Short mmCIF file of C-alpha atoms in Angstrom, two decimals:
data_model
loop_
_atom_site.label_atom_id
_atom_site.label_comp_id
_atom_site.label_asym_id
_atom_site.label_seq_id
_atom_site.Cartn_x
_atom_site.Cartn_y
_atom_site.Cartn_z
CA MET G 69 -33.68 37.79 -42.98
CA LYS G 70 -31.58 39.33 -45.76
CA ASN G 71 -28.87 40.44 -43.32
CA ILE G 72 -28.77 37.00 -41.71
CA GLN G 73 -28.25 35.41 -45.12
CA PHE G 74 -25.43 37.87 -45.85
CA ILE G 75 -23.70 36.91 -42.61
CA GLU G 76 -24.16 33.20 -43.33
CA ASN G 77 -22.57 33.71 -46.76
CA GLN G 78 -19.64 35.61 -45.24
CA LEU G 79 -19.06 32.76 -42.79
CA LEU G 80 -19.01 30.00 -45.40
CA ASP G 81 -15.21 29.73 -45.61
CA LEU G 82 -14.82 29.46 -41.85
CA ARG G 83 -17.69 26.99 -41.60
CA ASN G 84 -16.06 24.88 -44.29
CA GLN G 85 -12.80 24.95 -42.32
CA LEU G 86 -14.70 23.53 -39.36
CA LYS G 87 -16.72 21.09 -41.45
CA ASN G 88 -13.59 19.66 -43.06
CA HIS G 89 -11.32 19.91 -40.04
CA GLU G 90 -8.85 17.06 -39.55
CA LEU G 91 -10.23 16.59 -36.04
CA TYR G 92 -13.29 14.79 -37.40
CA THR G 93 -11.07 12.24 -39.16
CA ASN G 94 -9.12 11.57 -35.99
CA LEU G 95 -12.18 11.18 -33.74
CA GLN G 96 -12.41 7.44 -34.27
CA GLU G 97 -12.65 5.67 -30.92
CA ILE G 98 -14.23 6.18 -27.52
CA GLU G 99 -10.82 7.14 -26.10
CA ASP G 100 -10.66 9.97 -28.66
CA VAL G 101 -14.13 11.12 -27.60
CA LYS G 102 -13.06 11.13 -23.95
CA LEU G 103 -10.03 13.30 -24.69
CA PHE G 104 -12.15 15.60 -26.82
CA MET G 105 -14.72 16.03 -24.06
CA GLN G 106 -12.08 16.78 -21.42
CA ASN G 107 -11.14 19.88 -23.38
CA HIS G 108 -14.40 20.76 -25.11
CA VAL G 109 -16.24 20.88 -21.77
CA PHE G 110 -14.81 24.36 -21.20
CA ALA G 111 -16.57 25.57 -24.35
CA VAL G 112 -19.81 23.98 -23.12
CA TRP G 113 -19.36 25.91 -19.86
CA ASP G 114 -18.61 29.31 -21.41
CA PHE G 115 -21.62 28.92 -23.73
CA MET G 116 -23.76 29.17 -20.60
CA SER G 117 -22.04 32.42 -19.64
CA LEU G 118 -22.97 33.91 -23.03
CA LEU G 119 -26.55 32.80 -22.50
CA LYS G 120 -26.83 34.17 -18.97
CA SER G 121 -25.24 37.43 -20.06
CA LEU G 122 -27.97 37.82 -22.67
CA GLN G 123 -30.63 37.04 -20.10
CA ASN G 124 -29.20 39.65 -17.74
CA LYS G 125 -29.28 42.27 -20.48
CA LEU G 126 -32.57 41.45 -22.17
CA THR G 127 -34.76 40.61 -19.18
CA ASN G 128 -35.01 42.12 -15.74
CA THR G 129 -33.16 39.98 -13.19
CA GLN G 130 -32.93 42.81 -10.65
CA VAL G 131 -35.05 43.50 -7.58
CA PRO G 132 -37.28 45.47 -7.46
CA TRP G 133 -38.49 44.09 -10.80
CA THR G 134 -39.69 46.18 -13.72
CA PRO G 135 -41.02 44.95 -17.09
CA ALA G 136 -38.48 44.13 -19.79
CA LYS G 137 -37.96 46.90 -22.34
CA ASN G 138 -38.61 44.46 -25.18
CA PRO G 139 -40.94 41.55 -24.27
CA ASN G 140 -40.13 39.78 -27.56
CA LEU G 141 -36.42 39.66 -26.74
CA ALA G 142 -37.15 38.65 -23.14
CA ARG G 143 -39.33 35.77 -24.30
CA PHE G 144 -36.77 34.62 -26.89
CA ILE G 145 -33.97 34.41 -24.37
CA ASN G 146 -36.05 32.97 -21.54
CA GLU G 147 -37.22 30.14 -23.80
CA ILE G 148 -33.60 29.21 -24.50
CA VAL G 149 -32.56 29.56 -20.85
CA LEU G 150 -35.41 27.29 -19.74
CA CYS G 151 -33.97 24.34 -21.64
CA GLU G 152 -30.26 25.10 -21.49
CA GLU G 153 -30.20 25.74 -17.74
CA THR G 154 -33.07 23.53 -16.53
CA ASP G 155 -33.74 20.83 -19.09
CA VAL G 156 -34.66 17.29 -18.04
CA ASN G 157 -32.14 14.47 -18.29
CA GLU G 158 -32.84 10.85 -19.26
CA LEU G 159 -33.97 10.12 -15.68
CA GLY G 160 -36.46 12.98 -15.64
CA GLU G 161 -34.25 15.12 -13.39
CA PRO G 162 -33.89 18.88 -14.02
CA LYS G 163 -30.33 19.62 -15.11
CA SER G 164 -28.46 22.12 -17.22
CA HIS G 165 -26.96 20.87 -20.46
CA PHE G 166 -23.53 21.55 -18.99
CA GLU G 167 -24.30 19.24 -16.08
CA MET G 168 -25.61 16.60 -18.48
CA TYR G 169 -22.35 16.84 -20.40
CA LEU G 170 -20.36 16.49 -17.19
CA ASP G 171 -22.47 13.48 -16.14
CA ALA G 172 -21.84 11.92 -19.55
CA MET G 173 -18.10 12.41 -19.06
CA THR G 174 -18.26 10.73 -15.65
CA GLN G 175 -20.23 7.76 -17.00
CA LEU G 176 -17.74 7.45 -19.85
CA GLN G 177 -14.85 7.68 -17.35
CA ALA G 178 -13.43 10.76 -19.02
CA GLU G 179 -11.19 12.91 -16.83
CA THR G 180 -13.18 15.64 -15.04
CA THR G 181 -10.60 16.81 -12.49
CA GLN G 182 -9.55 19.92 -14.39
CA ILE G 183 -13.05 21.25 -15.10
CA ASN G 184 -14.17 20.51 -11.52
CA GLN G 185 -11.14 22.32 -10.12
CA PHE G 186 -11.80 25.21 -12.48
CA LEU G 187 -15.39 25.46 -11.24
CA SER G 188 -14.26 25.31 -7.61
CA PHE G 189 -12.06 28.37 -8.22
CA ILE G 190 -14.99 30.18 -9.89
CA TYR G 191 -17.25 29.28 -6.94
CA ALA G 192 -14.58 30.72 -4.62
CA GLY G 193 -14.82 34.08 -6.39
CA ASN G 194 -11.76 33.90 -8.64
CA SER G 195 -11.83 35.53 -12.07
CA VAL G 196 -12.03 33.33 -15.15
CA LYS G 197 -8.45 34.28 -16.03
CA THR G 198 -7.18 33.36 -12.55
CA ALA G 199 -9.11 30.07 -12.53
CA SER G 200 -7.65 29.21 -15.95
CA GLU G 201 -4.13 29.84 -14.69
CA LYS G 202 -4.64 27.88 -11.47
CA VAL G 203 -5.68 24.73 -13.37
CA ASN G 204 -2.98 25.19 -16.07
CA LEU G 205 -5.50 25.38 -18.88
CA SER G 206 -3.85 25.01 -22.28
CA LYS G 207 -3.12 28.27 -24.10
CA ASN G 208 -5.71 27.98 -26.88
CA ILE G 209 -8.49 26.80 -24.58
CA ALA G 210 -7.76 29.68 -22.20
CA GLU G 211 -7.76 32.09 -25.16
CA PHE G 212 -11.08 30.66 -26.34
CA ILE G 213 -12.66 31.36 -22.95
CA ASN G 214 -11.00 34.77 -22.66
CA PHE G 215 -12.37 35.74 -26.07
CA THR G 216 -15.86 34.73 -24.97
CA PHE G 217 -15.63 36.93 -21.92
CA SER G 218 -14.22 39.83 -23.94
CA ILE G 219 -17.42 39.64 -26.01
CA ILE G 220 -19.51 39.55 -22.84
CA GLU G 221 -17.61 42.54 -21.44
CA SER G 222 -18.33 44.53 -24.60
CA ASN G 223 -21.82 45.04 -23.15
CA LYS G 224 -23.23 44.82 -26.67
CA PRO G 225 -26.11 42.32 -26.73
CA HIS G 226 -25.98 41.93 -30.54
CA GLU G 227 -22.30 40.88 -30.37
CA ILE G 228 -22.97 38.48 -27.51
CA ALA G 229 -25.91 37.01 -29.43
CA SER G 230 -23.67 36.66 -32.48
CA ALA G 231 -21.04 34.65 -30.59
CA PHE G 232 -23.81 32.59 -29.02
CA THR G 233 -25.52 31.86 -32.34
CA PHE G 234 -22.80 31.64 -34.98
CA GLY G 235 -19.75 30.60 -32.98
CA ARG G 236 -20.79 27.09 -32.07
CA GLU G 237 -20.28 23.67 -33.63
CA ASP G 238 -22.99 21.80 -35.53
CA ILE G 239 -21.14 18.69 -36.71
CA ILE G 240 -19.79 17.12 -33.52
CA PRO G 241 -23.09 15.56 -32.36
CA ASP G 242 -23.47 13.54 -35.58
CA MET G 243 -19.81 12.50 -35.39
CA PHE G 244 -20.16 11.37 -31.77
CA LEU G 245 -23.31 9.41 -32.51
CA SER G 246 -21.61 7.45 -35.29
CA ILE G 247 -18.71 6.57 -33.00
CA ILE G 248 -21.12 5.46 -30.28
CA LYS G 249 -22.96 3.19 -32.74
CA GLU G 250 -19.66 1.62 -33.83
CA ASN G 251 -18.82 0.87 -30.19
CA GLY G 252 -21.99 -0.98 -29.28
CA ALA G 253 -20.17 -2.95 -26.58
CA GLN G 254 -19.94 0.26 -24.55
CA GLN G 255 -23.63 1.12 -24.90
CA GLU G 256 -24.20 1.55 -21.15
CA ALA G 257 -21.12 3.77 -20.74
CA THR G 258 -22.35 6.09 -23.49
CA ARG G 259 -26.05 6.20 -22.50
CA LYS G 260 -25.90 9.68 -20.98
CA LEU G 261 -23.78 11.03 -23.83
CA LYS G 262 -26.23 9.70 -26.42
CA TYR G 263 -29.15 11.33 -24.61
CA TYR G 264 -27.28 14.64 -24.40
CA LEU G 265 -26.44 14.54 -28.11
CA ASP G 266 -29.97 13.61 -29.17
CA ARG G 267 -31.34 16.45 -27.05
CA HIS G 268 -28.73 18.87 -28.40
CA ILE G 269 -29.67 18.07 -32.01
CA GLU G 270 -33.40 18.27 -31.30
CA LEU G 271 -33.29 21.65 -29.56
CA ASP G 272 -30.68 23.37 -31.73
CA GLY G 273 -32.27 22.36 -35.00
CA ASP G 274 -35.95 22.71 -34.20
CA GLU G 275 -36.10 25.42 -31.57
CA HIS G 276 -33.00 27.27 -30.39
CA GLY G 277 -31.41 27.86 -33.78
CA PRO G 278 -34.39 29.72 -35.28
CA ILE G 279 -35.03 31.59 -32.02
CA ALA G 280 -31.41 32.76 -31.85
CA LEU G 281 -31.60 34.11 -35.40
CA GLN G 282 -34.79 35.98 -34.57
CA LEU G 283 -33.04 37.38 -31.53
CA ILE G 284 -30.26 38.82 -33.66
CA CYS G 285 -32.74 40.36 -36.10
CA GLU G 286 -34.56 42.02 -33.21
CA LEU G 287 -31.32 43.29 -31.65
CA CYS G 288 -29.86 44.73 -34.85
CA GLY G 289 -33.02 46.02 -36.49
CA ASN G 290 -32.07 48.48 -39.25
CA ASP G 291 -28.81 49.55 -37.59
CA SER G 292 -26.05 48.90 -40.17
CA LEU G 293 -23.28 49.33 -37.57
CA LYS G 294 -24.81 46.64 -35.36
CA TRP G 295 -25.04 44.26 -38.31
CA LYS G 296 -21.39 44.94 -39.13
CA GLU G 297 -20.34 44.30 -35.52
CA THR G 298 -22.46 41.15 -35.48
CA LEU G 299 -20.58 39.83 -38.51
CA THR G 300 -17.18 40.67 -36.99
CA ALA G 301 -18.08 38.91 -33.73
CA ALA G 302 -19.31 35.87 -35.67
CA LYS G 303 -16.09 35.63 -37.67
CA ARG G 304 -13.88 35.98 -34.60
CA SER G 305 -15.94 33.36 -32.75
CA LEU G 306 -15.54 30.85 -35.57
CA GLU G 307 -11.82 31.59 -35.83
CA LYS G 308 -11.49 30.80 -32.14
CA ARG G 309 -13.46 27.60 -32.69
CA VAL G 310 -11.02 26.56 -35.43
CA GLU G 311 -8.10 27.23 -33.07
CA LEU G 312 -9.81 25.16 -30.37
CA TRP G 313 -10.28 22.29 -32.82
CA ASP G 314 -6.57 22.60 -33.80
CA THR G 315 -5.57 22.24 -30.15
CA ILE G 316 -7.80 19.24 -29.42
CA ASN G 317 -6.75 17.55 -32.67
CA ALA G 318 -3.08 17.94 -31.75
CA LEU G 319 -3.74 16.36 -28.34
CA ILE G 320 -5.53 13.41 -29.91
CA LEU G 321 -2.76 12.86 -32.47
CA SER G 322 -0.12 13.07 -29.75
CA LYS G 323 -1.91 10.44 -27.67
CA LYS G 324 -2.27 8.16 -30.70
CA GLU G 325 1.47 8.45 -31.40
CA VAL G 326 2.30 7.48 -27.81
CA SER G 327 -0.10 4.52 -28.01
CA ASN G 328 1.49 3.32 -31.24
CA LEU G 329 4.94 3.36 -29.61
CA MET G 330 3.82 1.16 -26.74
#
């Protein structure tokens, strides 16, 4: 795990930028959480595209079927897909984590029109870029998604695994949970969100995080170029995450300013 530790050390500055981002200070009320989710949901969606891209490359999803070239990698990714795409919600129903997030938004009465329209364009066969344009996705959110798909289109599993593993947030769940606790009067409206967050923390910390790191080690092996490309992809992914946080923070501040004027 020496190479993993090197990457983690190289990412410390960017992780600190995220950890100390002003967004966390401004996420104070349920209304802030709703606005956050309306924009962050696109990152939850494109995370699934990274995952499915890895599954396509590391397992055999074609017919006629043949055994995976590397059963270890196939098992790693299938274990993650099992929970991310077909986990069980608080009612015992099979659902993807994206769908759980969307259900939590609906229960919280967060706006879901834009993401649902976006998905309808994807279902209709439009490209991600076209769907983003049709729903007038904000510049930085569109760039975040476009970056994700540029990584996918690289056809390099180690880079895709890097974006999947290192480019995601690990503070938001704790922040959300504290806000939910402070707004006990809205306990029923946040029930689905709390379940999603608890599940997210449980899986990422205990299962998916370690598996994803093993996946990268398997993919890179002793190839120094792959490790270098893995680091570059990780840095770019975190930079895009910082830009996404900047955008959402600006939206929250703008809404607060309007509220204060009323």
